[in-house]
Coordinates of C-alpha atoms and ligand atoms in Angstrom, one line a residue:
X316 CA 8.2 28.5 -23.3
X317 CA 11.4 29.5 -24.3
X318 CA 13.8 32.2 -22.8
X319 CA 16.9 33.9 -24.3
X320 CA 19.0 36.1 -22.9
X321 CA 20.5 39.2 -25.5
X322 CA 23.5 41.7 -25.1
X323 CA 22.7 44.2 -28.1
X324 CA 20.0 45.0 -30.2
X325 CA 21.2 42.9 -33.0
X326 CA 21.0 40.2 -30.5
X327 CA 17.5 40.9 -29.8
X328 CA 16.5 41.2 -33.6
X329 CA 18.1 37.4 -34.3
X330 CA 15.8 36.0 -31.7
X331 CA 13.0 38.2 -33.7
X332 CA 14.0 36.3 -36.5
X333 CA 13.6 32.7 -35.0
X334 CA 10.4 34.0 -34.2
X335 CA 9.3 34.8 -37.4
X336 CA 10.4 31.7 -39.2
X337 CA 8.1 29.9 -37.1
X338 CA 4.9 31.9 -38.1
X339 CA 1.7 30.8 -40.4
X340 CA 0.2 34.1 -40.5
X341 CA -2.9 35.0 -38.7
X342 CA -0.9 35.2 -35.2
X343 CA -1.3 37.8 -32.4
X344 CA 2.0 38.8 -30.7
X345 CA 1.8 40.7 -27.5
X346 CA 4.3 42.2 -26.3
X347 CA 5.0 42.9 -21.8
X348 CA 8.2 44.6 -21.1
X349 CA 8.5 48.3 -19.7
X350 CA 9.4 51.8 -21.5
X351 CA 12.7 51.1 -23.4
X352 CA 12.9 47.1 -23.2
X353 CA 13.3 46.6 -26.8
X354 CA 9.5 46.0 -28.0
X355 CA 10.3 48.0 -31.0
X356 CA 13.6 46.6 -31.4
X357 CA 12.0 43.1 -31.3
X358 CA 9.2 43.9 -34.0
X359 CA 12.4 45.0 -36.4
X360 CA 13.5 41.8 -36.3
X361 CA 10.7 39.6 -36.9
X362 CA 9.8 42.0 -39.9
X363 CA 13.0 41.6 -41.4
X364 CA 12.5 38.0 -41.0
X365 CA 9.4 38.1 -42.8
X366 CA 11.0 40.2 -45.5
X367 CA 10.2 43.3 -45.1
X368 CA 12.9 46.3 -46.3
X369 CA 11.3 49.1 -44.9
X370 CA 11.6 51.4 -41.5
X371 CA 10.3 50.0 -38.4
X372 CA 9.1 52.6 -36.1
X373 CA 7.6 53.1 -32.9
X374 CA 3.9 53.6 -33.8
X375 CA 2.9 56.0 -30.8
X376 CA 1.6 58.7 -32.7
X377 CA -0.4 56.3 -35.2
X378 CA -1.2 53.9 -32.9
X379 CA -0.9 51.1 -35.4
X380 CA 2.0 51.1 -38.9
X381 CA 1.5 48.7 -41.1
X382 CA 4.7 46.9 -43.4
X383 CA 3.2 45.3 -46.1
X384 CA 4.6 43.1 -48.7
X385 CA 6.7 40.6 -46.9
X386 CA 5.4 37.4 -46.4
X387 CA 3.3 38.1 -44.2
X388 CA 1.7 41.6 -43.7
X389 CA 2.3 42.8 -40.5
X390 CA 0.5 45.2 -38.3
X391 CA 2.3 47.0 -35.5
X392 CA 0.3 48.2 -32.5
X393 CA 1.3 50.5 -29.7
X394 CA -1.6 50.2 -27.3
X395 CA 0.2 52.8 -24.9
X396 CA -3.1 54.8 -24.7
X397 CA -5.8 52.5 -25.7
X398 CA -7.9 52.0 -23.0
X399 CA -10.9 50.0 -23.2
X400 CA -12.8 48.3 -25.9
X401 CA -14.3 51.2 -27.9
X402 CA -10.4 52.7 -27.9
X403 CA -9.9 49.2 -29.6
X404 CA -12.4 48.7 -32.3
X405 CA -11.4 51.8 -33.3
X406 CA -8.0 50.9 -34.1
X407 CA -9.2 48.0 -36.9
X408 CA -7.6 45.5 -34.4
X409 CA -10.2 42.9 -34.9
X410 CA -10.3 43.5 -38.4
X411 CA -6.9 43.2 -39.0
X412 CA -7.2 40.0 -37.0
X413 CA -9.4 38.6 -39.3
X414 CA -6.9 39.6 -42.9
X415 CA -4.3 36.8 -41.7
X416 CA -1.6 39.2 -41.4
X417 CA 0.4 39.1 -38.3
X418 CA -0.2 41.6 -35.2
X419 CA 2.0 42.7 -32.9
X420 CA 1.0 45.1 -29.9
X421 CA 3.5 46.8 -27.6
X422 CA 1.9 47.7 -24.6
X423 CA -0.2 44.4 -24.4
X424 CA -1.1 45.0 -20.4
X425 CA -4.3 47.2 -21.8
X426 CA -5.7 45.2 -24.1
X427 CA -5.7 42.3 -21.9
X428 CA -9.1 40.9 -22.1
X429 CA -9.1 40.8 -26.1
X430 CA -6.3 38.0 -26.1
X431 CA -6.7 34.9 -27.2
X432 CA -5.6 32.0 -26.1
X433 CA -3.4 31.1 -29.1
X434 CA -1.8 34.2 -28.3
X435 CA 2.1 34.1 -28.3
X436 CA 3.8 36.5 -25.3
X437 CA 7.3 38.0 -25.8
X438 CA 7.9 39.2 -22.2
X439 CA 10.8 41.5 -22.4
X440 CA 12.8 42.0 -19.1
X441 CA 16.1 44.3 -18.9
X442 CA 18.5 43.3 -16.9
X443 CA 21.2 45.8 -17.5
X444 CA 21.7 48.5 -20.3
X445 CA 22.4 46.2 -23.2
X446 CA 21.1 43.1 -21.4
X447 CA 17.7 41.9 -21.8
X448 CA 16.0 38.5 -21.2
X449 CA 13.2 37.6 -24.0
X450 CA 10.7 34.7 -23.0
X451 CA 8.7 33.4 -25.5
X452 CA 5.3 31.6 -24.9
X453 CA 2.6 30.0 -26.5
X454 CA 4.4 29.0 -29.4
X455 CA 7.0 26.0 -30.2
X456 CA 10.5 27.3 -31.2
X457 CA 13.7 24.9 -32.5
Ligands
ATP1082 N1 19.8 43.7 -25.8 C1 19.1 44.7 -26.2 N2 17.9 44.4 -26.9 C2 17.1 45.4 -27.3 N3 17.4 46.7 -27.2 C3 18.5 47.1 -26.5 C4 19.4 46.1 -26.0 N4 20.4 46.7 -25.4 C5 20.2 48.0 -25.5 N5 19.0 48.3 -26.2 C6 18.5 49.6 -26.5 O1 17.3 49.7 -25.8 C7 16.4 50.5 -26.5 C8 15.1 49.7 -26.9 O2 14.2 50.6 -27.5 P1 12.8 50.2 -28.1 O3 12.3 51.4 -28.7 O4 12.9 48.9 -28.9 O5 12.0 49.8 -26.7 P2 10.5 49.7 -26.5 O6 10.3 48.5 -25.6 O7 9.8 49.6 -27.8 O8 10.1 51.0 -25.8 P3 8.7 51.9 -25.7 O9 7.9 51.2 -24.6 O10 9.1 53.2 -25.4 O11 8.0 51.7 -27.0 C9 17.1 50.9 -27.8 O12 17.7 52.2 -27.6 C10 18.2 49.9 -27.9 O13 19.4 50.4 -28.6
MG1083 MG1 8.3 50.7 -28.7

């Protein structure tokens, strides 16, 4: 476990970006951290890290973007209204799982019971208006 404490969103994205550089593909990333932590923020980062150029957006309409073409593809959940495991088939998320691409789901809480073990947990806490602390488990970071 590893925790690191931010005072902008750039700050947030660069530990995104250690993150990333750390990944094989295949992971789950779950997000906890309430309304406005910097979940989306974070999953900016780590796509960058992987490469990708494009926008990185909050997927709450879509429930799940993809960015494809960096490294790794990645596929961005927000599981803000999923609730219960027909919601989440549904979504492709255990398809997906199985493509090796990376997932990442904001709103983790509701999709509790379908994580792994080798899941890794960003917990994002805020601490003030530009200061949030990230903790970063199940993973091993430099
Ligand atoms: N240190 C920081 N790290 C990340 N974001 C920060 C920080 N300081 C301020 N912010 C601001 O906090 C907001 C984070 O928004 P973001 O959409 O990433 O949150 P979220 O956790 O995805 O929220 P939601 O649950 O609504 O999806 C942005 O407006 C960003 O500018
Ligand atoms: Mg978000």
């Amino acid at each position: 476990m590893k925790t690191f404490i931010t005072n902008s969103p750039e700050e947030t994205e660069a530990v995104a970006l250690k993150l990333s550089d750390v990944l094989c593909g295949g992971e789950v990333i779950a997000f906890r951290g309430d309304l406005g932590a910097g979940k989306t923020c974070f999953t900016r980062g780590l796509a960058k890290g992987l490469g990708y150029n494009g926008n990185v957006t909050s997927p709450t309409f879509a429930i799940v973007n993809e960015y494809l073409g960096g490294k790794f593809n990645i596929y961005h959940y927000d599981m803000y209204r999923i609730e219960g495991w027909e919601d989440l088939y549904s979504t492709g998320f255990f398809d997906y799982k199985d493509l090796g691409g990376i997932i990442v789901a904001e709103w983790s809480e509701n999709i509790e019971g379908a994580l792994d073990n080798d899941t890794i947990y960003v917990l994002i806490d805020k601490l003030g208006d530009n200061q949030r602390k990230i903790t970063i488990s199940g993973v091993d970071l430099p």
